[in-house]
Amino acid sequence: MLSKLSAGRRPPHPLLAPAGALVLAVSGLVYVGSVDPNAHGNYPTCPFLAVTGLYCPGCGSLRMFHALAHGHFGEAMGHNVLAFAMLPVLGYFWARWTLARAQGRPPRTKAGDPRLIWALFVTVMAFWILRNLPFAHVLAP
C-alpha cells in the first residue's frame, strides 16, 4: 500500500540537501555576524570552560565566525586557529558532496585510511591540551 501512495511522487531534487546545508551555514554566519559574541550575555558560556576554567577545542569559534563575517581574517585565526584551518576542508567535502549529488553518484565517502581519522583525533586532542598550557597561550582564544 505504501508503494501505491509514493508511486506518484517525484523524488526530491538531488541538490536539495547540499543547498539546504549551505543555506543553514550562511544563515548561521549571518546571525553570528550580526549578534556579537564579544558582548556579554549574547551567547551562553562554553560549559566546559564554565566547569573547568579550561578552553575546549571549540572555544573561540563564535568569535572566529563573527570576525570572518566582518572580513577580519587575522583576528578570526587568532580566536580559533584549528577551526579556521578546518574551513577549507569542510568546503572541500561540501563541494565533493554537491558534485556527487549532481552527477547522480551516492554521496557517501569511504572511510579510507583509518590513520587519517586518528591523525584528526590526535590533532584535536593536542590542540585542546596545548591551548591550555602557559607556553602556548597564543592558541588560547
Short mmCIF file of C-alpha atoms in Angstrom, two decimals:
data_model
loop_
_atom_site.label_atom_id
_atom_site.label_comp_id
_atom_site.label_asym_id
_atom_site.label_seq_id
_atom_site.Cartn_x
_atom_site.Cartn_y
_atom_site.Cartn_z
CA MET A 1 0.00 0.00 0.00
CA LEU A 2 2.85 2.35 0.77
CA SER A 3 4.28 1.86 -2.72
CA LYS A 4 0.94 2.96 -4.24
CA LEU A 5 0.99 6.19 -2.24
CA SER A 6 4.57 7.05 -3.14
CA ALA A 7 4.33 5.92 -6.77
CA GLY A 8 3.04 9.28 -7.98
CA ARG A 9 5.53 11.37 -6.01
CA ARG A 10 8.68 12.72 -7.58
CA PRO A 11 11.93 12.22 -5.70
CA PRO A 12 13.40 15.41 -4.27
CA HIS A 13 15.95 17.28 -6.35
CA PRO A 14 19.41 15.78 -5.78
CA LEU A 15 20.91 19.17 -4.86
CA LEU A 16 18.26 19.94 -2.24
CA ALA A 17 20.29 18.61 0.71
CA PRO A 18 23.61 20.35 -0.20
CA ALA A 19 21.71 23.59 -0.91
CA GLY A 20 19.90 23.29 2.42
CA ALA A 21 23.20 22.75 4.25
CA LEU A 22 24.66 25.82 2.51
CA VAL A 23 21.62 27.93 3.42
CA LEU A 24 21.89 26.82 7.07
CA ALA A 25 25.63 27.57 7.18
CA VAL A 26 25.23 31.01 5.60
CA SER A 27 22.26 31.78 7.87
CA GLY A 28 24.33 30.86 10.90
CA LEU A 29 27.20 33.03 9.68
CA VAL A 30 24.85 35.97 9.11
CA TYR A 31 23.36 35.56 12.57
CA VAL A 32 26.73 35.31 14.33
CA GLY A 33 27.97 38.19 12.21
CA SER A 34 25.10 40.39 13.37
CA VAL A 35 24.93 39.31 17.05
CA ASP A 36 28.36 40.00 18.54
CA PRO A 37 29.69 37.11 20.66
CA ASN A 38 32.20 39.51 22.24
CA ALA A 39 29.36 41.32 24.02
CA HIS A 40 28.48 39.75 27.37
CA GLY A 41 25.14 37.93 27.50
CA ASN A 42 24.56 37.37 23.77
CA TYR A 43 25.52 33.67 23.90
CA PRO A 44 25.87 31.13 26.70
CA THR A 45 29.31 30.40 28.09
CA CYS A 46 31.07 27.22 27.00
CA PRO A 47 30.01 24.57 29.54
CA PHE A 48 33.50 23.01 29.63
CA LEU A 49 35.07 26.42 30.28
CA ALA A 50 32.45 27.25 32.92
CA VAL A 51 33.04 23.99 34.82
CA THR A 52 36.82 23.58 34.47
CA GLY A 53 38.17 27.03 33.62
CA LEU A 54 39.96 25.45 30.64
CA TYR A 55 39.40 26.06 26.93
CA CYS A 56 37.86 23.30 24.83
CA PRO A 57 38.82 22.83 21.14
CA GLY A 58 35.75 24.85 20.10
CA CYS A 59 36.27 27.84 22.41
CA GLY A 60 36.57 31.00 20.36
CA SER A 61 34.71 29.60 17.34
CA LEU A 62 31.77 32.00 17.62
CA ARG A 63 34.17 34.95 17.79
CA MET A 64 36.08 33.44 14.85
CA PHE A 65 32.91 33.30 12.74
CA HIS A 66 31.98 36.83 13.81
CA ALA A 67 35.39 38.09 12.69
CA LEU A 68 35.10 36.16 9.40
CA ALA A 69 31.67 37.68 8.75
CA HIS A 70 33.29 41.11 9.03
CA GLY A 71 36.29 40.19 6.86
CA HIS A 72 38.85 40.19 9.69
CA PHE A 73 40.75 37.03 8.74
CA GLY A 74 43.78 37.56 11.01
CA GLU A 75 41.54 38.17 14.01
CA ALA A 76 39.48 35.11 13.10
CA MET A 77 42.56 32.91 13.00
CA GLY A 78 43.59 34.24 16.42
CA HIS A 79 40.32 33.17 18.02
CA ASN A 80 40.49 29.50 16.98
CA VAL A 81 43.25 28.54 14.57
CA LEU A 82 42.16 24.89 14.32
CA ALA A 83 38.57 25.73 13.38
CA PHE A 84 39.86 28.35 10.94
CA ALA A 85 42.17 25.76 9.33
CA MET A 86 39.31 23.25 9.03
CA LEU A 87 37.08 25.60 6.99
CA PRO A 88 38.72 24.75 3.63
CA VAL A 89 38.44 21.04 4.50
CA LEU A 90 34.73 21.42 5.22
CA GLY A 91 34.34 23.40 1.99
CA TYR A 92 36.06 20.61 0.06
CA PHE A 93 33.78 17.94 1.50
CA TRP A 94 30.68 20.07 0.82
CA ALA A 95 31.79 20.61 -2.81
CA ARG A 96 32.51 16.90 -3.19
CA TRP A 97 29.08 16.03 -1.78
CA THR A 98 27.38 18.52 -4.09
CA LEU A 99 29.24 17.24 -7.15
CA ALA A 100 28.39 13.63 -6.33
CA ARG A 101 24.71 14.52 -5.95
CA ALA A 102 24.73 16.49 -9.22
CA GLN A 103 26.28 13.53 -11.06
CA GLY A 104 23.81 11.06 -9.53
CA ARG A 105 26.51 9.22 -7.59
CA PRO A 106 25.98 8.16 -3.98
CA PRO A 107 27.11 10.95 -1.66
CA ARG A 108 28.83 8.57 0.73
CA THR A 109 32.51 8.82 1.42
CA LYS A 110 34.56 5.70 2.02
CA ALA A 111 36.22 5.70 5.40
CA GLY A 112 39.55 5.27 3.69
CA ASP A 113 42.68 5.07 5.75
CA PRO A 114 41.89 4.94 9.49
CA ARG A 115 45.19 6.72 10.10
CA LEU A 116 43.55 9.93 8.83
CA ILE A 117 40.81 9.67 11.45
CA TRP A 118 43.40 9.01 14.15
CA ALA A 119 45.51 11.93 12.88
CA LEU A 120 42.50 14.25 13.17
CA PHE A 121 41.72 12.90 16.65
CA VAL A 122 45.33 13.39 17.81
CA THR A 123 45.41 16.88 16.29
CA VAL A 124 42.25 17.94 18.13
CA MET A 125 43.47 16.43 21.41
CA ALA A 126 46.91 18.07 21.08
CA PHE A 127 45.28 21.42 20.27
CA TRP A 128 42.97 21.02 23.28
CA ILE A 129 45.87 20.35 25.63
CA LEU A 130 48.32 22.86 24.16
CA ARG A 131 45.94 25.81 24.17
CA ASN A 132 45.60 25.43 27.94
CA LEU A 133 49.35 25.41 28.66
CA PRO A 134 51.12 28.67 29.61
CA PHE A 135 53.82 28.46 26.91
CA ALA A 136 51.19 28.06 24.15
CA HIS A 137 48.96 30.94 25.19
CA VAL A 138 48.88 32.11 21.57
CA LEU A 139 46.47 29.22 20.87
CA ALA A 140 44.01 30.41 23.54
CA PRO A 141 41.04 32.38 22.24
#
